[in-house]
PDB file of C-alpha atoms and ligand atoms in Angstrom:
ATOM      1  CA  UNK Q   8      61.495 122.876  56.350  1.00 64.00           C
ATOM      2  CA  UNK Q   9      59.535 120.635  54.033  1.00 87.00           C
ATOM      3  CA  UNK Q  10      60.024 122.835  50.991  1.00 92.00           C
ATOM      4  CA  UNK Q  11      60.227 119.810  48.761  1.00 95.00           C
ATOM      5  CA  UNK Q  12      56.559 118.964  49.427  1.00 96.00           C
ATOM      6  CA  UNK Q  13      55.721 121.885  47.128  1.00 96.00           C
ATOM      7  CA  UNK Q  14      57.117 119.924  44.199  1.00 97.00           C
ATOM      8  CA  UNK Q  15      54.913 116.919  44.905  1.00 97.00           C
ATOM      9  CA  UNK Q  16      51.833 119.102  45.266  1.00 97.00           C
ATOM     10  CA  UNK Q  17      52.701 120.876  42.031  1.00 97.00           C
ATOM     11  CA  UNK Q  18      53.021 117.507  40.354  1.00 98.00           C
ATOM     12  CA  UNK Q  19      49.493 116.469  41.379  1.00 98.00           C
ATOM     13  CA  UNK Q  20      48.161 119.783  40.118  1.00 98.00           C
ATOM     14  CA  UNK Q  21      50.012 119.387  36.834  1.00 98.00           C
ATOM     15  CA  UNK Q  22      48.700 115.852  36.312  1.00 98.00           C
ATOM     16  CA  UNK Q  23      45.127 117.024  36.993  1.00 98.00           C
ATOM     17  CA  UNK Q  24      45.509 119.892  34.515  1.00 98.00           C
ATOM     18  CA  UNK Q  25      46.694 117.492  31.820  1.00 98.00           C
ATOM     19  CA  UNK Q  26      43.700 115.231  32.461  1.00 98.00           C
ATOM     20  CA  UNK Q  27      41.312 118.196  32.323  1.00 98.00           C
ATOM     21  CA  UNK Q  28      42.628 118.977  28.844  1.00 97.00           C
ATOM     22  CA  UNK Q  29      42.670 115.380  27.629  1.00 97.00           C
ATOM     23  CA  UNK Q  30      41.474 112.372  29.598  1.00 97.00           C
ATOM     24  CA  UNK Q  31      43.769 110.099  27.542  1.00 98.00           C
ATOM     25  CA  UNK Q  32      46.875 112.249  28.010  1.00 97.00           C
ATOM     26  CA  UNK Q  33      48.784 109.768  30.178  1.00 98.00           C
ATOM     27  CA  UNK Q  34      47.538 106.739  28.262  1.00 97.00           C
ATOM     28  CA  UNK Q  35      49.160 108.227  25.172  1.00 96.00           C
ATOM     29  CA  UNK Q  36      52.284 109.468  27.027  1.00 97.00           C
ATOM     30  CA  UNK Q  37      52.958 106.028  28.496  1.00 97.00           C
ATOM     31  CA  UNK Q  38      52.797 104.279  25.123  1.00 96.00           C
ATOM     32  CA  UNK Q  39      56.025 105.329  23.440  1.00 94.00           C
ATOM     33  CA  UNK Q  40      58.504 108.149  22.868  1.00 95.00           C
ATOM     34  CA  UNK Q  41      59.466 109.451  19.442  1.00 96.00           C
ATOM     35  CA  UNK Q  42      61.406 112.666  20.086  1.00 98.00           C
ATOM     36  CA  UNK Q  43      62.964 114.370  17.063  1.00 98.00           C
ATOM     37  CA  UNK Q  44      65.524 116.278  19.091  1.00 98.00           C
ATOM     38  CA  UNK Q  45      68.405 115.499  21.398  1.00 98.00           C
ATOM     39  CA  UNK Q  46      69.249 118.443  23.619  1.00 98.00           C
ATOM     40  CA  UNK Q  47      72.696 118.637  25.222  1.00 98.00           C
ATOM     41  CA  UNK Q  48      72.547 121.579  27.591  1.00 98.00           C
ATOM     42  CA  UNK Q  49      74.082 123.079  30.694  1.00 98.00           C
ATOM     43  CA  UNK Q  50      72.855 121.865  34.096  1.00 98.00           C
ATOM     44  CA  UNK Q  51      72.175 125.516  35.037  1.00 98.00           C
ATOM     45  CA  UNK Q  52      68.660 125.798  36.537  1.00 98.00           C
ATOM     46  CA  UNK Q  53      67.906 128.843  34.388  1.00 98.00           C
ATOM     47  CA  UNK Q  54      68.085 126.974  31.087  1.00 98.00           C
ATOM     48  CA  UNK Q  55      65.240 124.422  31.084  1.00 98.00           C
ATOM     49  CA  UNK Q  56      65.266 122.789  27.638  1.00 98.00           C
ATOM     50  CA  UNK Q  57      61.550 122.174  27.146  1.00 97.00           C
ATOM     51  CA  UNK Q  58      60.340 125.406  28.705  1.00 98.00           C
ATOM     52  CA  UNK Q  59      62.423 127.839  26.632  1.00 98.00           C
ATOM     53  CA  UNK Q  60      61.549 126.013  23.390  1.00 98.00           C
ATOM     54  CA  UNK Q  61      57.861 125.430  24.292  1.00 98.00           C
ATOM     55  CA  UNK Q  62      58.248 121.690  23.863  1.00 98.00           C
ATOM     56  CA  UNK Q  63      56.120 119.079  25.619  1.00 96.00           C
ATOM     57  CA  UNK Q  64      56.830 115.736  27.273  1.00 97.00           C
ATOM     58  CA  UNK Q  65      57.852 113.236  24.598  1.00 97.00           C
ATOM     59  CA  UNK Q  66      59.343 115.808  22.221  1.00 98.00           C
ATOM     60  CA  UNK Q  67      62.932 116.285  23.434  1.00 98.00           C
ATOM     61  CA  UNK Q  68      65.486 113.756  24.681  1.00 98.00           C
ATOM     62  CA  UNK Q  69      67.616 115.654  27.190  1.00 98.00           C
ATOM     63  CA  UNK Q  70      71.144 115.381  28.555  1.00 98.00           C
ATOM     64  CA  UNK Q  71      72.576 118.130  30.734  1.00 98.00           C
ATOM     65  CA  UNK Q  72      75.956 118.558  32.385  1.00 98.00           C
ATOM     66  CA  UNK Q  73      78.140 121.402  33.633  1.00 98.00           C
ATOM     67  CA  UNK Q  74      78.841 123.741  30.689  1.00 98.00           C
ATOM     68  CA  UNK Q  75      77.207 121.461  28.061  1.00 98.00           C
ATOM     69  CA  UNK Q  76      80.343 119.534  27.177  1.00 98.00           C
ATOM     70  CA  UNK Q  77      80.734 116.695  24.681  1.00 98.00           C
ATOM     71  CA  UNK Q  78      83.719 114.765  25.998  1.00 98.00           C
ATOM     72  CA  UNK Q  79      84.732 111.743  23.955  1.00 95.00           C
ATOM     73  CA  UNK Q  80      85.486 109.636  27.062  1.00 96.00           C
ATOM     74  CA  UNK Q  81      82.221 110.493  28.849  1.00 98.00           C
ATOM     75  CA  UNK Q  82      80.354 107.197  28.939  1.00 98.00           C
ATOM     76  CA  UNK Q  83      77.177 108.905  30.132  1.00 98.00           C
ATOM     77  CA  UNK Q  84      77.011 111.398  27.257  1.00 98.00           C
ATOM     78  CA  UNK Q  85      78.036 108.781  24.694  1.00 98.00           C
ATOM     79  CA  UNK Q  86      75.360 106.357  25.892  1.00 98.00           C
ATOM     80  CA  UNK Q  87      72.696 109.052  25.619  1.00 98.00           C
ATOM     81  CA  UNK Q  88      73.994 110.012  22.178  1.00 98.00           C
ATOM     82  CA  UNK Q  89      74.065 106.445  20.902  1.00 98.00           C
ATOM     83  CA  UNK Q  90      70.547 105.704  22.126  1.00 98.00           C
ATOM     84  CA  UNK Q  91      69.138 108.948  20.750  1.00 98.00           C
ATOM     85  CA  UNK Q  92      70.822 108.570  17.368  1.00 98.00           C
ATOM     86  CA  UNK Q  93      70.600 104.831  16.739  1.00 97.00           C
ATOM     87  CA  UNK Q  94      67.384 103.803  18.505  1.00 97.00           C
ATOM     88  CA  UNK Q  95      65.245 106.947  18.619  1.00 98.00           C
ATOM     89  CA  UNK Q  96      66.793 108.219  15.382  1.00 98.00           C
ATOM     90  CA  UNK Q  97      66.484 111.872  16.313  1.00 98.00           C
ATOM     91  CA  UNK Q  98      66.687 114.316  13.417  1.00 98.00           C
ATOM     92  CA  UNK Q  99      68.591 117.023  15.233  1.00 98.00           C
ATOM     93  CA  UNK Q 100      71.184 117.161  17.999  1.00 98.00           C
ATOM     94  CA  UNK Q 101      71.353 120.556  19.690  1.00 98.00           C
ATOM     95  CA  UNK Q 102      74.138 121.718  21.975  1.00 99.00           C
ATOM     96  CA  UNK Q 103      72.802 124.702  23.894  1.00 98.00           C
ATOM     97  CA  UNK Q 104      75.081 126.836  26.040  1.00 98.00           C
ATOM     98  CA  UNK Q 105      74.214 130.099  27.728  1.00 98.00           C
ATOM     99  CA  UNK Q 106      75.816 133.455  28.418  1.00 98.00           C
ATOM    100  CA  UNK Q 107      76.846 133.851  32.033  1.00 98.00           C
ATOM    101  CA  UNK Q 108      77.728 130.150  32.313  1.00 98.00           C
ATOM    102  CA  UNK Q 109      79.397 129.516  35.665  1.00 98.00           C
ATOM    103  CA  UNK Q 110      81.356 126.580  34.271  1.00 98.00           C
ATOM    104  CA  UNK Q 111      82.857 128.663  31.468  1.00 98.00           C
ATOM    105  CA  UNK Q 112      83.579 131.520  33.878  1.00 98.00           C
ATOM    106  CA  UNK Q 113      85.356 129.155  36.276  1.00 98.00           C
ATOM    107  CA  UNK Q 114      87.432 127.764  33.405  1.00 97.00           C
ATOM    108  CA  UNK Q 115      88.636 131.302  32.620  1.00 96.00           C
ATOM    109  CA  UNK Q 116      89.999 131.631  36.142  1.00 95.00           C
ATOM    110  CA  UNK Q 117      92.920 130.109  38.012  1.00 97.00           C
ATOM    111  CA  UNK Q 118      91.297 128.967  41.243  1.00 97.00           C
ATOM    112  CA  UNK Q 119      91.735 125.308  42.177  1.00 97.00           C
ATOM    113  CA  UNK Q 120      88.196 123.959  42.408  1.00 96.00           C
ATOM    114  CA  UNK Q 121      89.053 120.329  43.049  1.00 97.00           C
ATOM    115  CA  UNK Q 122      87.642 117.514  40.975  1.00 96.00           C
ATOM    116  CA  UNK Q 123      85.784 119.813  38.597  1.00 96.00           C
ATOM    117  CA  UNK Q 124      89.164 121.156  37.391  1.00 97.00           C
ATOM    118  CA  UNK Q 125      89.350 118.048  35.229  1.00 97.00           C
ATOM    119  CA  UNK Q 126      85.954 118.660  33.658  1.00 98.00           C
ATOM    120  CA  UNK Q 127      86.588 122.372  33.080  1.00 98.00           C
ATOM    121  CA  UNK Q 128      89.989 121.583  31.596  1.00 98.00           C
ATOM    122  CA  UNK Q 129      88.103 120.872  28.342  1.00 98.00           C
ATOM    123  CA  UNK Q 130      87.047 124.529  28.217  1.00 98.00           C
ATOM    124  CA  UNK Q 131      90.584 125.683  28.988  1.00 98.00           C
ATOM    125  CA  UNK Q 132      91.719 123.680  25.938  1.00 98.00           C
ATOM    126  CA  UNK Q 133      89.163 125.550  23.829  1.00 98.00           C
ATOM    127  CA  UNK Q 134      90.407 128.849  25.278  1.00 97.00           C
ATOM    128  CA  UNK Q 135      93.970 127.852  24.417  1.00 97.00           C
ATOM    129  CA  UNK Q 136      92.999 126.816  20.878  1.00 97.00           C
ATOM    130  CA  UNK Q 137      91.417 130.226  20.251  1.00 96.00           C
ATOM    131  CA  UNK Q 138      93.815 132.085  22.530  1.00 92.00           C
ATOM    132  CA  UNK Q 139      94.932 134.628  19.976  1.00 91.00           C
ATOM    133  CA  UNK Q 140      91.398 135.717  19.024  1.00 92.00           C
ATOM    134  CA  UNK Q 141      90.271 135.816  22.646  1.00 94.00           C
ATOM    135  CA  UNK Q 142      93.251 137.842  23.828  1.00 92.00           C
ATOM    136  CA  UNK Q 143      92.411 140.497  21.229  1.00 94.00           C
ATOM    137  CA  UNK Q 144      89.099 141.087  23.027  1.00 95.00           C
ATOM    138  CA  UNK Q 145      89.971 143.620  25.731  1.00 94.00           C
ATOM    139  CA  UNK Q 146      86.625 143.730  27.525  1.00 95.00           C
ATOM    140  CA  UNK Q 147      86.544 140.770  29.891  1.00 94.00           C
ATOM    141  CA  UNK Q 148      82.782 140.329  29.683  1.00 96.00           C
ATOM    142  CA  UNK Q 149      82.836 140.299  25.884  1.00 97.00           C
ATOM    143  CA  UNK Q 150      85.661 137.757  26.041  1.00 97.00           C
ATOM    144  CA  UNK Q 151      83.572 135.630  28.404  1.00 98.00           C
ATOM    145  CA  UNK Q 152      80.591 135.770  25.999  1.00 98.00           C
ATOM    146  CA  UNK Q 153      82.847 134.805  23.101  1.00 98.00           C
ATOM    147  CA  UNK Q 154      84.250 131.824  24.992  1.00 98.00           C
ATOM    148  CA  UNK Q 155      80.693 130.641  25.709  1.00 98.00           C
ATOM    149  CA  UNK Q 156      80.063 130.698  21.932  1.00 98.00           C
ATOM    150  CA  UNK Q 157      83.389 129.028  21.070  1.00 98.00           C
ATOM    151  CA  UNK Q 158      82.730 126.352  23.678  1.00 98.00           C
ATOM    152  CA  UNK Q 159      79.399 125.485  22.034  1.00 98.00           C
ATOM    153  CA  UNK Q 160      81.023 125.445  18.590  1.00 98.00           C
ATOM    154  CA  UNK Q 161      83.739 123.089  19.834  1.00 98.00           C
ATOM    155  CA  UNK Q 162      81.202 120.686  21.378  1.00 98.00           C
ATOM    156  CA  UNK Q 163      79.223 120.483  18.127  1.00 98.00           C
ATOM    157  CA  UNK Q 164      82.474 119.673  16.313  1.00 98.00           C
ATOM    158  CA  UNK Q 165      83.208 117.058  18.972  1.00 98.00           C
ATOM    159  CA  UNK Q 166      79.892 115.402  18.110  1.00 98.00           C
ATOM    160  CA  UNK Q 167      80.877 115.215  14.443  1.00 98.00           C
ATOM    161  CA  UNK Q 168      84.133 113.495  15.428  1.00 98.00           C
ATOM    162  CA  UNK Q 169      82.335 110.533  17.044  1.00 98.00           C
ATOM    163  CA  UNK Q 170      81.756 107.257  15.194  1.00 97.00           C
ATOM    164  CA  UNK Q 171      78.170 107.390  16.504  1.00 98.00           C
ATOM    165  CA  UNK Q 172      77.410 110.491  14.439  1.00 98.00           C
ATOM    166  CA  UNK Q 173      79.521 109.509  11.438  1.00 98.00           C
ATOM    167  CA  UNK Q 174      77.906 106.054  11.212  1.00 97.00           C
ATOM    168  CA  UNK Q 175      74.434 107.594  11.511  1.00 97.00           C
ATOM    169  CA  UNK Q 176      75.243 110.062   8.726  1.00 97.00           C
ATOM    170  CA  UNK Q 177      76.158 107.093   6.541  1.00 96.00           C
ATOM    171  CA  UNK Q 178      73.176 104.916   7.501  1.00 94.00           C
ATOM    172  CA  UNK Q 179      70.319 107.381   8.037  1.00 94.00           C
ATOM    173  CA  UNK Q 180      71.604 110.687   6.592  1.00 96.00           C
ATOM    174  CA  UNK Q 181      70.771 112.092  10.031  1.00 97.00           C
ATOM    175  CA  UNK Q 182      71.091 113.839  12.452  1.00 98.00           C
ATOM    176  CA  UNK Q 183      71.880 117.476  11.739  1.00 98.00           C
ATOM    177  CA  UNK Q 184      73.985 119.169  14.412  1.00 98.00           C
ATOM    178  CA  UNK Q 185      73.329 122.605  15.895  1.00 98.00           C
ATOM    179  CA  UNK Q 186      75.071 124.900  18.368  1.00 98.00           C
ATOM    180  CA  UNK Q 187      73.024 127.523  20.201  1.00 99.00           C
ATOM    181  CA  UNK Q 188      73.553 130.016  23.009  1.00 98.00           C
ATOM    182  CA  UNK Q 189      70.682 131.099  25.263  1.00 98.00           C
ATOM    183  CA  UNK Q 190      70.712 134.696  26.471  1.00 98.00           C
ATOM    184  CA  UNK Q 191      68.865 134.750  29.770  1.00 97.00           C
ATOM    185  CA  UNK Q 192      68.781 138.560  29.811  1.00 98.00           C
ATOM    186  CA  UNK Q 193      66.452 138.524  26.771  1.00 98.00           C
ATOM    187  CA  UNK Q 194      65.152 134.935  26.691  1.00 98.00           C
ATOM    188  CA  UNK Q 195      66.351 134.579  23.108  1.00 98.00           C
ATOM    189  CA  UNK Q 196      68.476 131.771  21.653  1.00 98.00           C
ATOM    190  CA  UNK Q 197      71.262 132.705  19.223  1.00 98.00           C
ATOM    191  CA  UNK Q 198      72.325 130.241  16.519  1.00 98.00           C
ATOM    192  CA  UNK Q 199      76.092 129.795  16.484  1.00 98.00           C
ATOM    193  CA  UNK Q 200      76.787 126.848  14.173  1.00 98.00           C
ATOM    194  CA  UNK Q 201      74.946 124.304  12.018  1.00 98.00           C
ATOM    195  CA  UNK Q 202      76.576 121.144  10.683  1.00 98.00           C
ATOM    196  CA  UNK Q 203      74.348 119.319   8.243  1.00 98.00           C
ATOM    197  CA  UNK Q 204      74.361 115.551   8.071  1.00 98.00           C
ATOM    198  CA  UNK Q 205      77.104 114.323   5.740  1.00 96.00           C
ATOM    199  CA  UNK Q 206      79.248 117.459   6.019  1.00 97.00           C
ATOM    200  CA  UNK Q 207      82.973 117.171   5.424  1.00 95.00           C
ATOM    201  CA  UNK Q 208      85.070 117.060   8.565  1.00 94.00           C
ATOM    202  CA  UNK Q 209      88.822 117.178   9.120  1.00 94.00           C
ATOM    203  CA  UNK Q 210      90.313 114.007   7.644  1.00 96.00           C
ATOM    204  CA  UNK Q 211      92.176 113.047  10.816  1.00 97.00           C
ATOM    205  CA  UNK Q 212      88.836 112.684  12.624  1.00 97.00           C
ATOM    206  CA  UNK Q 213      87.101 110.813   9.800  1.00 96.00           C
ATOM    207  CA  UNK Q 214      86.296 107.104  10.187  1.00 96.00           C
ATOM    208  CA  UNK Q 215      85.747 104.571   7.453  1.00 94.00           C
ATOM    209  CA  UNK Q 216      83.168 101.878   7.997  1.00 90.00           C
ATOM    210  CA  UNK Q 217      83.556  98.479   6.349  1.00 81.00           C
ATOM    211  CA  UNK Q 218      80.678  97.409   4.094  1.00 70.00           C
ATOM    212  CA  UNK Q 219      78.134  95.374   6.024  1.00 61.00           C
TER     213      UNK Q 219
HETATM  214 CO1   CO W 310      76.195 126.908  32.462  1.00 91.41          CO
END
């Protein structure tokens, strides 16, 4: 019944292990954070950001939601992005999706799932945008995998369309943007897209900033 107690016991064990390695570990950890990476990933329990990249506490600023979406009206995501880019001045923003994503799979279907329809609608728009290419893929599983990749690509482009990123490119020449897909059947991450700081983007999405 009290399954959750296991987590608290694990935590004590973990803290003791850290202290065994370095008696000042938590003194240092409590001081400050200076992560170089912002990770925008899926909430799926099988894709833990730090674990699959062998990162430690303090090294990655993390935001996760269903199907790793960058929605330009999502106050939560935008607040995380602004803080990471302007205050922490991360060097890289990574959007990491994964094959077998339940959110992407649900968006490919026609079942009414209630409130989450509105969230998944963003993926349907991506499907529609690439409809011709996707329809040419006869195997449904291959089409699913491709949509996972296209979804990541679209979210990285969405980042580049924000004033937060464009202003940072102008002021700090950072961050670089990356789109990855994690394959949980092999444990390996595949690189899908890289957008370097300062890259050209479609003119309709480009903002001009007055001289300050
Ligand atoms: Co997912």
